mmCIF file of C-alpha atoms in Angstrom:
data_model
loop_
_atom_site.group_PDB
_atom_site.id
_atom_site.type_symbol
_atom_site.label_atom_id
_atom_site.label_comp_id
_atom_site.label_asym_id
_atom_site.label_seq_id
_atom_site.Cartn_x
_atom_site.Cartn_y
_atom_site.Cartn_z
ATOM 1 C CA MET A 1 -2.338 -12.748 -28.165
ATOM 2 C CA LYS A 2 -4.456 -14.942 -26.541
ATOM 3 C CA SER A 3 -3.635 -14.937 -23.029
ATOM 4 C CA THR A 4 -6.111 -17.153 -19.604
ATOM 5 C CA ARG A 5 -4.679 -14.361 -17.295
ATOM 6 C CA LYS A 6 -7.213 -14.274 -14.462
ATOM 7 C CA VAL A 7 -8.475 -10.079 -15.101
ATOM 8 C CA TRP A 8 -8.909 -8.681 -11.537
ATOM 9 C CA ALA A 9 -10.981 -5.239 -10.725
ATOM 10 C CA THR A 10 -10.437 -2.273 -12.218
ATOM 11 C CA ALA A 11 -10.685 -0.448 -9.150
ATOM 12 C CA VAL A 12 -7.602 1.642 -7.510
ATOM 13 C CA ALA A 13 -5.792 -0.903 -5.141
ATOM 14 C CA LEU A 14 -3.928 2.480 -3.495
ATOM 15 C CA GLY A 15 -7.878 3.476 -2.311
ATOM 16 C CA VAL A 16 -7.627 1.124 0.158
ATOM 17 C CA LEU A 17 -5.237 2.810 2.519
ATOM 18 C CA ALA A 18 -6.972 2.853 5.690
ATOM 19 C CA ALA A 19 -6.953 -1.136 7.042
ATOM 20 C CA SER A 20 -6.023 -1.054 10.119
ATOM 21 C CA GLY A 21 -7.394 -2.305 13.236
ATOM 22 C CA ALA A 22 -8.174 -1.814 17.140
ATOM 23 C CA THR A 23 -9.861 -4.551 19.953
ATOM 24 C CA VAL A 24 -12.037 -3.759 23.189
ATOM 25 C CA ALA A 25 -9.866 -4.191 26.207
ATOM 26 C CA ALA A 26 -7.099 -2.623 25.349
ATOM 27 C CA ALA A 27 -6.905 0.618 27.705
ATOM 28 C CA THR A 28 -2.768 -0.345 27.775
ATOM 29 C CA PRO A 29 -0.121 -1.116 26.111
ATOM 30 C CA SER A 30 0.137 -4.441 27.579
ATOM 31 C CA ALA A 31 -3.973 -5.276 26.683
ATOM 32 C CA ARG A 32 -5.405 -8.907 25.628
ATOM 33 C CA PRO A 33 -7.094 -9.102 22.375
ATOM 34 C CA ALA A 34 -10.906 -8.973 22.874
ATOM 35 C CA SER A 35 -12.519 -11.857 24.494
ATOM 36 C CA GLN A 36 -13.760 -14.435 21.268
ATOM 37 C CA SER A 37 -17.303 -14.735 23.192
ATOM 38 C CA ALA A 38 -18.602 -11.347 22.348
ATOM 39 C CA SER A 39 -19.046 -10.697 19.068
ATOM 40 C CA GLU A 40 -17.473 -8.080 16.775
ATOM 41 C CA ASP A 41 -19.638 -6.069 16.573
ATOM 42 C CA ALA A 42 -20.079 -5.469 19.777
ATOM 43 C CA GLN A 43 -16.226 -4.778 20.457
ATOM 44 C CA LEU A 44 -16.546 -2.051 17.825
ATOM 45 C CA GLN A 45 -19.852 -0.909 19.109
ATOM 46 C CA LYS A 46 -17.825 -0.293 22.866
ATOM 47 C CA LEU A 47 -14.930 1.296 21.327
ATOM 48 C CA TYR A 48 -17.135 3.260 19.451
ATOM 49 C CA LYS A 49 -18.072 4.724 23.043
ATOM 50 C CA GLU A 50 -14.812 5.287 24.422
ATOM 51 C CA ALA A 51 -13.490 6.921 20.861
ATOM 52 C CA VAL A 52 -16.562 9.280 21.230
ATOM 53 C CA ALA A 53 -15.833 10.203 24.896
ATOM 54 C CA GLU A 54 -12.136 11.144 24.707
ATOM 55 C CA GLY A 55 -13.600 14.151 21.824
ATOM 56 C CA GLY A 56 -14.349 11.613 18.214
ATOM 57 C CA ARG A 57 -10.985 12.913 16.266
ATOM 58 C CA LEU A 58 -8.808 11.082 14.146
ATOM 59 C CA VAL A 59 -5.290 11.527 11.691
ATOM 60 C CA VAL A 60 -4.467 8.884 9.953
ATOM 61 C CA TYR A 61 -1.469 8.959 7.639
ATOM 62 C CA ALA A 62 -1.891 7.391 5.136
ATOM 63 C CA GLY A 63 0.749 6.004 2.285
ATOM 64 C CA GLY A 64 -0.427 7.164 -1.523
ATOM 65 C CA ASP A 65 0.615 9.339 -4.521
ATOM 66 C CA LYS A 66 -2.979 10.887 -4.989
ATOM 67 C CA PRO A 67 -4.937 13.790 -2.410
ATOM 68 C CA GLY A 68 -7.948 11.752 -1.302
ATOM 69 C CA GLN A 69 -7.091 8.646 -2.471
ATOM 70 C CA ALA A 70 -8.007 6.941 0.873
ATOM 71 C CA ASP A 71 -10.960 9.032 1.778
ATOM 72 C CA TYR A 72 -13.304 5.662 0.495
ATOM 73 C CA LEU A 73 -12.174 4.313 3.655
ATOM 74 C CA LYS A 74 -12.784 7.490 6.169
ATOM 75 C CA ASN A 75 -16.451 8.011 4.131
ATOM 76 C CA ALA A 76 -16.820 4.035 5.379
ATOM 77 C CA PHE A 77 -15.470 4.456 8.424
ATOM 78 C CA VAL A 78 -17.469 7.678 9.071
ATOM 79 C CA LYS A 79 -21.142 6.638 8.072
ATOM 80 C CA GLN A 80 -20.700 3.781 10.058
ATOM 81 C CA PHE A 81 -19.726 6.034 13.109
ATOM 82 C CA PRO A 82 -21.184 8.883 12.476
ATOM 83 C CA LYS A 83 -19.365 11.080 15.509
ATOM 84 C CA MET A 84 -15.985 10.726 14.096
ATOM 85 C CA LYS A 85 -14.157 13.712 12.632
ATOM 86 C CA VAL A 86 -11.689 12.076 10.560
ATOM 87 C CA ASP A 87 -9.203 13.558 8.300
ATOM 88 C CA THR A 88 -6.772 10.985 6.650
ATOM 89 C CA VAL A 89 -3.351 12.493 5.133
ATOM 90 C CA VAL A 90 -2.124 10.298 2.060
ATOM 91 C CA ASP A 91 2.095 11.087 0.902
ATOM 92 C CA PHE A 92 4.482 8.928 -0.685
ATOM 93 C CA SER A 93 5.352 6.704 2.602
ATOM 94 C CA LYS A 94 9.064 7.267 2.246
ATOM 95 C CA ASN A 95 7.511 11.024 3.289
ATOM 96 C CA HIS A 96 5.121 10.196 5.827
ATOM 97 C CA ASP A 97 7.754 8.222 7.434
ATOM 98 C CA ALA A 98 10.226 10.708 7.686
ATOM 99 C CA ARG A 99 7.651 13.237 8.960
ATOM 100 C CA LEU A 100 6.927 10.585 11.652
ATOM 101 C CA ASP A 101 10.332 10.204 12.211
ATOM 102 C CA ASN A 102 10.603 13.876 13.164
ATOM 103 C CA GLN A 103 7.458 14.330 15.100
ATOM 104 C CA ILE A 104 9.047 11.357 17.102
ATOM 105 C CA ALA A 105 11.961 13.027 18.040
ATOM 106 C CA GLU A 106 10.718 15.812 18.788
ATOM 107 C CA HIS A 107 7.719 15.146 21.093
ATOM 108 C CA LYS A 108 5.073 16.129 18.834
ATOM 109 C CA VAL A 109 3.275 13.191 17.512
ATOM 110 C CA VAL A 110 -0.036 14.392 15.981
ATOM 111 C CA ALA A 111 -0.671 11.029 13.427
ATOM 112 C CA ASP A 112 -2.665 8.542 15.303
ATOM 113 C CA VAL A 113 -2.712 6.619 13.062
ATOM 114 C CA VAL A 114 0.118 5.433 10.064
ATOM 115 C CA HIS A 115 -0.466 2.522 7.457
ATOM 116 C CA LEU A 116 2.118 2.790 4.605
ATOM 117 C CA GLN A 117 4.375 0.523 2.061
ATOM 118 C CA THR A 118 7.719 1.199 4.493
ATOM 119 C CA LEU A 119 7.430 -2.164 6.034
ATOM 120 C CA ASP A 120 10.647 -2.196 7.343
ATOM 121 C CA ASP A 121 9.686 1.604 9.519
ATOM 122 C CA PHE A 122 7.369 -0.704 11.897
ATOM 123 C CA PRO A 123 9.721 -3.428 13.317
ATOM 124 C CA ARG A 124 12.502 -0.313 14.045
ATOM 125 C CA TRP A 125 9.677 1.888 15.247
ATOM 126 C CA LYS A 126 8.440 -1.131 18.141
ATOM 127 C CA LYS A 127 12.601 -1.100 18.624
ATOM 128 C CA GLU A 128 12.548 2.325 18.994
ATOM 129 C CA GLY A 129 9.527 1.942 21.867
ATOM 130 C CA ALA A 130 7.553 4.205 18.810
ATOM 131 C CA LEU A 131 4.011 2.467 19.046
ATOM 132 C CA GLU A 132 2.045 1.721 20.892
ATOM 133 C CA LYS A 133 1.120 -2.346 22.001
ATOM 134 C CA TYR A 134 -2.695 -3.437 20.878
ATOM 135 C CA LYS A 135 -4.198 -6.423 19.285
ATOM 136 C CA PRO A 136 -7.615 -5.298 17.313
ATOM 137 C CA VAL A 137 -10.756 -7.008 16.746
ATOM 138 C CA GLY A 138 -9.934 -10.132 14.334
ATOM 139 C CA TRP A 139 -6.609 -10.254 15.574
ATOM 140 C CA ASN A 140 -6.687 -14.037 15.576
ATOM 141 C CA LYS A 141 -7.676 -14.264 12.240
ATOM 142 C CA VAL A 142 -5.074 -12.033 10.797
ATOM 143 C CA TYR A 143 -2.143 -13.794 9.070
ATOM 144 C CA ASP A 144 -0.003 -14.846 11.527
ATOM 145 C CA LYS A 145 3.168 -13.609 8.841
ATOM 146 C CA ILE A 146 1.909 -10.554 8.441
ATOM 147 C CA LYS A 147 2.024 -9.275 11.879
ATOM 148 C CA ASP A 148 3.648 -8.583 14.597
ATOM 149 C CA LYS A 149 3.803 -11.394 17.264
ATOM 150 C CA ASP A 150 4.103 -8.630 20.078
ATOM 151 C CA GLY A 151 1.256 -6.729 18.180
ATOM 152 C CA TYR A 152 2.654 -3.552 17.946
ATOM 153 C CA TYR A 153 1.860 -3.497 14.370
ATOM 154 C CA THR A 154 -0.162 -5.886 11.315
ATOM 155 C CA GLY A 155 -0.694 -5.875 7.971
ATOM 156 C CA LEU A 156 -4.211 -4.251 6.971
ATOM 157 C CA TYR A 157 -5.238 -6.287 3.213
ATOM 158 C CA PHE A 158 -2.758 -6.731 0.259
ATOM 159 C CA ILE A 159 -2.202 -4.337 -2.487
ATOM 160 C CA GLY A 160 -1.104 -5.677 -5.883
ATOM 161 C CA PHE A 161 1.002 -4.151 -8.618
ATOM 162 C CA ALA A 162 0.899 -6.425 -12.398
ATOM 163 C CA ASP A 163 -0.180 -5.259 -15.414
ATOM 164 C CA VAL A 164 -2.301 -2.558 -16.510
ATOM 165 C CA THR A 165 -3.670 -2.054 -20.372
ATOM 166 C CA ALA A 166 -5.932 -0.219 -22.448
ATOM 167 C CA THR A 167 -9.456 -2.268 -23.556
ATOM 168 C CA THR A 168 -8.798 -1.371 -27.345
ATOM 169 C CA LEU A 169 -5.976 -4.197 -27.262
ATOM 170 C CA GLY A 170 -8.301 -6.656 -25.826
ATOM 171 C CA SER A 171 -6.762 -10.089 -26.216
ATOM 172 C CA ASN A 172 -3.925 -8.577 -27.225
ATOM 173 C CA ALA A 173 -2.497 -6.976 -25.070
ATOM 174 C CA PRO A 174 0.566 -7.674 -23.439
ATOM 175 C CA VAL A 175 0.684 -10.650 -20.283
ATOM 176 C CA GLU A 176 4.371 -11.083 -19.521
ATOM 177 C CA ALA A 177 7.182 -8.924 -18.882
ATOM 178 C CA LYS A 178 9.013 -9.988 -21.981
ATOM 179 C CA ASP A 179 5.357 -8.563 -23.867
ATOM 180 C CA PHE A 180 6.229 -5.533 -23.495
ATOM 181 C CA LEU A 181 8.835 -5.121 -25.853
ATOM 182 C CA LYS A 182 7.751 -5.750 -28.674
ATOM 183 C CA PRO A 183 8.013 -3.681 -31.391
ATOM 184 C CA GLU A 184 4.432 -2.284 -31.703
ATOM 185 C CA TYR A 185 4.472 -0.425 -28.105
ATOM 186 C CA LYS A 186 7.679 1.211 -28.546
ATOM 187 C CA ASN A 187 6.459 5.268 -27.757
ATOM 188 C CA LYS A 188 3.052 3.646 -26.082
ATOM 189 C CA LEU A 189 4.368 2.883 -22.132
ATOM 190 C CA VAL A 190 4.276 4.146 -19.313
ATOM 191 C CA PHE A 191 5.761 3.609 -15.814
ATOM 192 C CA THR A 192 6.229 5.026 -12.420
ATOM 193 C CA TYR A 193 9.563 5.854 -11.704
ATOM 194 C CA PRO A 194 11.261 2.743 -9.926
ATOM 195 C CA ASN A 195 13.702 4.931 -7.941
ATOM 196 C CA ASP A 196 10.746 6.937 -6.756
ATOM 197 C CA ASP A 197 8.824 4.238 -5.317
ATOM 198 C CA ASP A 198 10.309 1.158 -3.438
ATOM 199 C CA ALA A 199 7.940 -1.721 -4.610
ATOM 200 C CA VAL A 200 7.669 -0.209 -7.728
ATOM 201 C CA LEU A 201 11.432 -0.468 -7.970
ATOM 202 C CA TYR A 202 11.005 -4.194 -6.424
ATOM 203 C CA TYR A 203 9.054 -5.141 -9.399
ATOM 204 C CA PHE A 204 11.705 -4.378 -11.493
ATOM 205 C CA LYS A 205 14.094 -6.049 -9.480
ATOM 206 C CA GLN A 206 12.524 -9.154 -10.268
ATOM 207 C CA LEU A 207 12.871 -8.210 -13.613
ATOM 208 C CA THR A 208 16.274 -7.893 -14.036
ATOM 209 C CA ASP A 209 17.055 -11.027 -11.398
ATOM 210 C CA LYS A 210 14.547 -13.435 -14.054
ATOM 211 C CA TYR A 211 16.227 -11.993 -17.361
ATOM 212 C CA GLY A 212 19.316 -9.862 -16.503
ATOM 213 C CA PHE A 213 19.770 -6.039 -16.758
ATOM 214 C CA ASP A 214 19.856 -6.316 -21.034
ATOM 215 C CA TYR A 215 15.776 -6.945 -19.806
ATOM 216 C CA LEU A 216 16.064 -2.911 -18.938
ATOM 217 C CA LYS A 217 18.007 -1.649 -21.602
ATOM 218 C CA LYS A 218 15.257 -3.587 -24.211
ATOM 219 C CA LEU A 219 12.885 -1.959 -22.491
ATOM 220 C CA ARG A 220 14.320 1.448 -22.016
ATOM 221 C CA ALA A 221 14.811 0.890 -25.488
ATOM 222 C CA GLN A 222 11.077 1.195 -26.211
ATOM 223 C CA ASN A 223 11.512 4.728 -25.183
ATOM 224 C CA PRO A 224 8.586 4.758 -22.472
ATOM 225 C CA LYS A 225 7.837 7.754 -20.565
ATOM 226 C CA PHE A 226 8.413 7.915 -16.658
ATOM 227 C CA VAL A 227 5.828 9.554 -14.584
ATOM 228 C CA ARG A 228 6.107 9.983 -10.472
ATOM 229 C CA GLY A 229 3.073 7.707 -8.705
ATOM 230 C CA THR A 230 1.355 4.695 -9.487
ATOM 231 C CA ALA A 231 -1.400 6.346 -9.549
ATOM 232 C CA ASP A 232 -0.834 8.941 -12.326
ATOM 233 C CA ALA A 233 0.834 5.815 -14.419
ATOM 234 C CA ALA A 234 -2.140 3.860 -14.576
ATOM 235 C CA ALA A 235 -4.226 6.782 -15.249
ATOM 236 C CA GLN A 236 -2.554 7.519 -18.894
ATOM 237 C CA VAL A 237 -2.921 3.628 -19.791
ATOM 238 C CA GLY A 238 -5.828 4.203 -22.312
ATOM 239 C CA LYS A 239 -4.958 7.558 -23.000
ATOM 240 C CA ASP A 240 -2.458 9.828 -25.622
ATOM 241 C CA GLY A 241 -1.472 7.065 -27.318
ATOM 242 C CA TYR A 242 -0.240 5.263 -24.414
ATOM 243 C CA VAL A 243 -1.658 1.531 -24.595
ATOM 244 C CA ALA A 244 0.090 -0.677 -21.165
ATOM 245 C CA ASN A 245 2.005 -0.330 -18.013
ATOM 246 C CA PHE A 246 3.347 -3.061 -15.506
ATOM 247 C CA ALA A 247 3.867 -2.594 -11.909
ATOM 248 C CA SER A 248 0.851 -0.267 -10.807
ATOM 249 C CA SER A 249 -2.896 -1.183 -9.546
ATOM 250 C CA GLY A 250 -4.643 0.491 -12.386
ATOM 251 C CA SER A 251 -7.118 3.353 -12.855
ATOM 252 C CA SER A 252 -11.051 3.257 -13.023
ATOM 253 C CA SER A 253 -11.361 5.538 -15.942
ATOM 254 C CA GLY A 254 -13.129 2.012 -17.626
ATOM 255 C CA LEU A 255 -9.969 2.322 -19.994
ATOM 256 C CA SER A 256 -7.433 0.268 -18.759
ATOM 257 C CA LYS A 257 -7.829 -3.678 -17.466
ATOM 258 C CA THR A 258 -5.684 -4.372 -14.539
ATOM 259 C CA SER A 259 -4.496 -8.309 -15.135
ATOM 260 C CA ILE A 260 -1.922 -11.182 -13.508
ATOM 261 C CA PRO A 261 0.693 -12.519 -15.692
ATOM 262 C CA GLU A 262 0.925 -15.966 -14.606
ATOM 263 C CA LYS A 263 4.737 -16.187 -15.270
ATOM 264 C CA SER A 264 6.442 -13.281 -14.785
ATOM 265 C CA PRO A 265 7.358 -11.846 -11.581
ATOM 266 C CA TRP A 266 4.427 -9.755 -10.058
ATOM 267 C CA VAL A 267 4.609 -7.831 -6.507
ATOM 268 C CA ALA A 268 1.646 -7.694 -3.993
ATOM 269 C CA TRP A 269 2.556 -6.850 -0.121
ATOM 270 C CA PRO A 270 0.499 -6.456 3.254
ATOM 271 C CA GLN A 271 0.130 -2.672 3.910
ATOM 272 C CA THR A 272 0.955 -2.376 7.556
ATOM 273 C CA GLY A 273 -0.739 0.066 10.247
ATOM 274 C CA ALA A 274 -0.100 0.983 13.426
ATOM 275 C CA ILE A 275 -0.846 2.906 16.953
ATOM 276 C CA LEU A 276 1.478 5.759 17.399
ATOM 277 C CA LYS A 277 2.508 5.304 21.101
ATOM 278 C CA ASP A 278 2.313 9.500 21.248
ATOM 279 C CA ALA A 279 -1.454 9.249 19.199
ATOM 280 C CA GLN A 280 -3.246 12.411 21.003
ATOM 281 C CA HIS A 281 -6.748 10.207 20.181
ATOM 282 C CA LYS A 282 -5.632 6.248 21.222
ATOM 283 C CA ALA A 283 -9.215 5.296 21.241
ATOM 284 C CA ALA A 284 -10.446 6.586 17.855
ATOM 285 C CA ALA A 285 -7.316 4.923 17.354
ATOM 286 C CA LYS A 286 -8.356 1.905 18.183
ATOM 287 C CA LEU A 287 -11.364 1.864 16.690
ATOM 288 C CA TYR A 288 -10.276 2.841 13.137
ATOM 289 C CA MET A 289 -7.853 0.172 13.367
ATOM 290 C CA SER A 290 -10.227 -2.369 14.471
ATOM 291 C CA TRP A 291 -13.172 -1.333 12.263
ATOM 292 C CA ILE A 292 -10.776 -1.769 9.328
ATOM 293 C CA LEU A 293 -9.643 -5.387 10.640
ATOM 294 C CA SER A 294 -13.816 -6.582 11.299
ATOM 295 C CA LYS A 295 -14.656 -9.479 9.251
ATOM 296 C CA GLN A 296 -17.786 -7.316 7.756
ATOM 297 C CA TYR A 297 -15.183 -4.541 6.383
ATOM 298 C CA GLN A 298 -12.704 -6.915 4.687
ATOM 299 C CA GLN A 299 -14.858 -9.505 4.114
ATOM 300 C CA ASN A 300 -16.425 -6.510 1.876
ATOM 301 C CA ALA A 301 -12.897 -4.461 1.120
ATOM 302 C CA TYR A 302 -11.343 -4.674 -2.702
ATOM 303 C CA GLY A 303 -8.126 -7.068 -2.585
ATOM 304 C CA TRP A 304 -6.715 -9.953 -0.463
ATOM 305 C CA SER A 305 -7.753 -9.657 3.329
ATOM 306 C CA ALA A 306 -5.605 -9.974 5.768
ATOM 307 C CA ARG A 307 -7.841 -12.673 7.316
ATOM 308 C CA THR A 308 -6.980 -16.405 7.003
ATOM 309 C CA ASP A 309 -11.555 -16.568 7.232
ATOM 310 C CA VAL A 310 -11.852 -14.080 4.201
ATOM 311 C CA PRO A 311 -12.161 -15.675 1.140
ATOM 312 C CA ALA A 312 -9.857 -14.433 -2.134
ATOM 313 C CA PRO A 313 -11.769 -12.509 -4.447
ATOM 314 C CA ALA A 314 -13.209 -14.210 -6.980
ATOM 315 C CA GLY A 315 -11.236 -15.642 -9.901
ATOM 316 C CA ARG A 316 -7.990 -14.782 -7.647
ATOM 317 C CA LYS A 317 -5.615 -17.577 -5.959
ATOM 318 C CA GLY A 318 -4.692 -17.409 -2.641
ATOM 319 C CA ILE A 319 -2.457 -14.553 -2.102
ATOM 320 C CA PHE A 320 0.023 -17.457 -0.919
ATOM 321 C CA ASP A 321 -0.897 -19.666 -3.769
ATOM 322 C CA TYR A 322 0.979 -17.966 -6.605
ATOM 323 C CA GLN A 323 3.964 -18.909 -7.987
ATOM 324 C CA ASN A 324 5.256 -16.060 -9.759
ATOM 325 C CA MET A 325 4.489 -13.458 -6.701
ATOM 326 C CA ASN A 326 5.377 -13.952 -2.841
ATOM 327 C CA PRO A 327 3.849 -11.333 -0.880
ATOM 328 C CA LEU A 328 6.602 -11.075 1.438
ATOM 329 C CA GLY A 329 9.096 -10.189 -0.915
ATOM 330 C CA LEU A 330 9.091 -6.844 -0.339
ATOM 331 C CA GLY A 331 9.893 -6.445 3.111
ATOM 332 C CA LYS A 332 12.106 -8.479 2.769
ATOM 333 C CA PHE A 333 13.738 -6.414 -0.081
ATOM 334 C CA MET A 334 13.563 -3.420 1.701
ATOM 335 C CA SER A 335 14.907 -4.625 4.648
ATOM 336 C CA ASP A 336 18.129 -4.391 3.164
ATOM 337 C CA ARG A 337 18.516 -0.865 3.017
ATOM 338 C CA ALA A 338 21.746 -1.149 1.558
ATOM 339 C CA ALA A 339 21.420 -3.271 -1.395
ATOM 340 C CA LEU A 340 18.004 -1.381 -2.079
ATOM 341 C CA ASP A 341 19.868 1.868 -1.919
ATOM 342 C CA ARG A 342 23.182 -0.215 -4.795
ATOM 343 C CA TYR A 343 20.418 -1.348 -6.733
ATOM 344 C CA LYS A 344 18.621 2.129 -7.355
ATOM 345 C CA ALA A 345 21.066 3.436 -8.036
ATOM 346 C CA ARG A 346 22.638 1.003 -11.051
ATOM 347 C CA ILE A 347 19.079 1.218 -11.890
ATOM 348 C CA SER A 348 19.013 5.520 -12.031
ATOM 349 C CA LEU A 349 21.566 4.915 -14.809
ATOM 350 C CA TYR A 350 18.676 3.213 -17.299
ATOM 351 C CA VAL A 351 15.788 5.711 -15.821
ATOM 352 C CA GLY A 352 17.469 9.055 -15.500
ATOM 353 C CA ASP A 353 16.672 11.467 -12.427
ATOM 354 C CA VAL A 354 13.172 11.276 -11.193
ATOM 355 C CA LYS A 355 11.357 14.608 -12.488
ATOM 356 C CA GLY A 356 8.166 16.597 -11.012
ATOM 357 C CA THR A 357 6.621 17.109 -7.636
ATOM 358 C CA ASP A 358 4.847 14.818 -5.501
ATOM 359 C CA PRO A 359 1.465 14.368 -7.197
ATOM 360 C CA ALA A 360 0.491 13.605 -3.197
ATOM 361 C CA ASP A 361 1.057 17.749 -2.328
ATOM 362 C CA PRO A 362 2.581 19.175 -5.735
ATOM 363 C CA ASP A 363 1.716 22.083 -3.559
ATOM 364 C CA GLY A 364 4.440 21.461 -0.987
ATOM 365 C CA ARG A 365 1.541 22.146 2.136
ATOM 366 C CA LEU A 366 1.945 18.855 3.874
ATOM 367 C CA GLY A 367 4.851 19.948 6.011
ATOM 368 C CA LEU A 368 6.043 19.009 8.909
ATOM 369 C CA TYR A 369 3.323 18.183 10.760
ATOM 370 C CA PRO A 370 -0.194 17.795 8.630
ATOM 371 C CA VAL A 371 -3.741 17.245 10.304
ATOM 372 C CA ASP A 372 -5.248 16.992 7.229
ATOM 373 C CA GLN A 373 -4.714 17.197 3.391
ATOM 374 C CA ASN A 374 -4.784 20.880 3.133
ATOM 375 C CA GLY A 375 -2.002 21.038 5.474
ATOM 376 C CA THR A 376 -2.631 22.339 8.597
ATOM 377 C CA GLN A 377 -0.319 22.204 11.193
ATOM 378 C CA GLY A 378 -1.230 20.765 14.932
#
């Protein structure tokens, strides 16, 4: 079946898991955004000097499902600011938020910046007084819908989950959700456990809301494989007989392409970041946040920008212009944890219990206070 869908880049959207922001004059929680008269680069250079004077150290907790998934961000940051030493620790957001809750409760916070998929955590952490009030460079250009009006947290970039199909399928690849039910795809589909990832769960929730649980029964009859982590699910497309997936962001293997359905629901959301109030390296955290929200970074990054003055990627609509996707929907879904947990329990009856190790921490090394991916405890 030929498709007019627009194919997006095969780069993994989770690779942008570091996007955060910070501002020049924010020496205190009540500081105002940096003056618009100063160039963003000048503001970043001032922040850089302050971060170096502080010690040049930074620890970032990034939501993701593969070690090293956010290293390209870290490497780009250090390339621009070579006197900085940065460690980015990747783990499932649902693990990081529990880890942070524990650190906050024990008054032993080792993370400086966090950017996570667990969007419901940020208003709660703000209410609990766990976040630093700070408006990064470029703050006034960030979509109002994705930032806290008081400056405690902000969306840093948008991540999208849609279709991933083997390049060998060509124009016959499945496009809409119902295409995945065709007989030729039996035993050839691979998905992330929806009961292990809330963004994937929301993808499935939209499908069952639109097509009913009968859709899920038919999808289950296709005998799909379920794995932990969207990166692993996408990476298997094009290998070992698996040809299609939805609810992930693709891989860079060249064996698959990632595209957006025209009618079926899909998911995108603003990966959200903040500085911890008890962060040990606040100047570095402000530099990092500002660097990611700077126009220079945002206009060269993969995917949709958090800024209103950076256009959508070539061939794509604006992030708020898709009729079959609401970028604020995931946050609303996650804010009602009781309803979410009820749906998760129901869908578990269809897909089974989650099996397998945490792909971001396969050896169980991260523990309570990791300051690097090796599990060094702070």
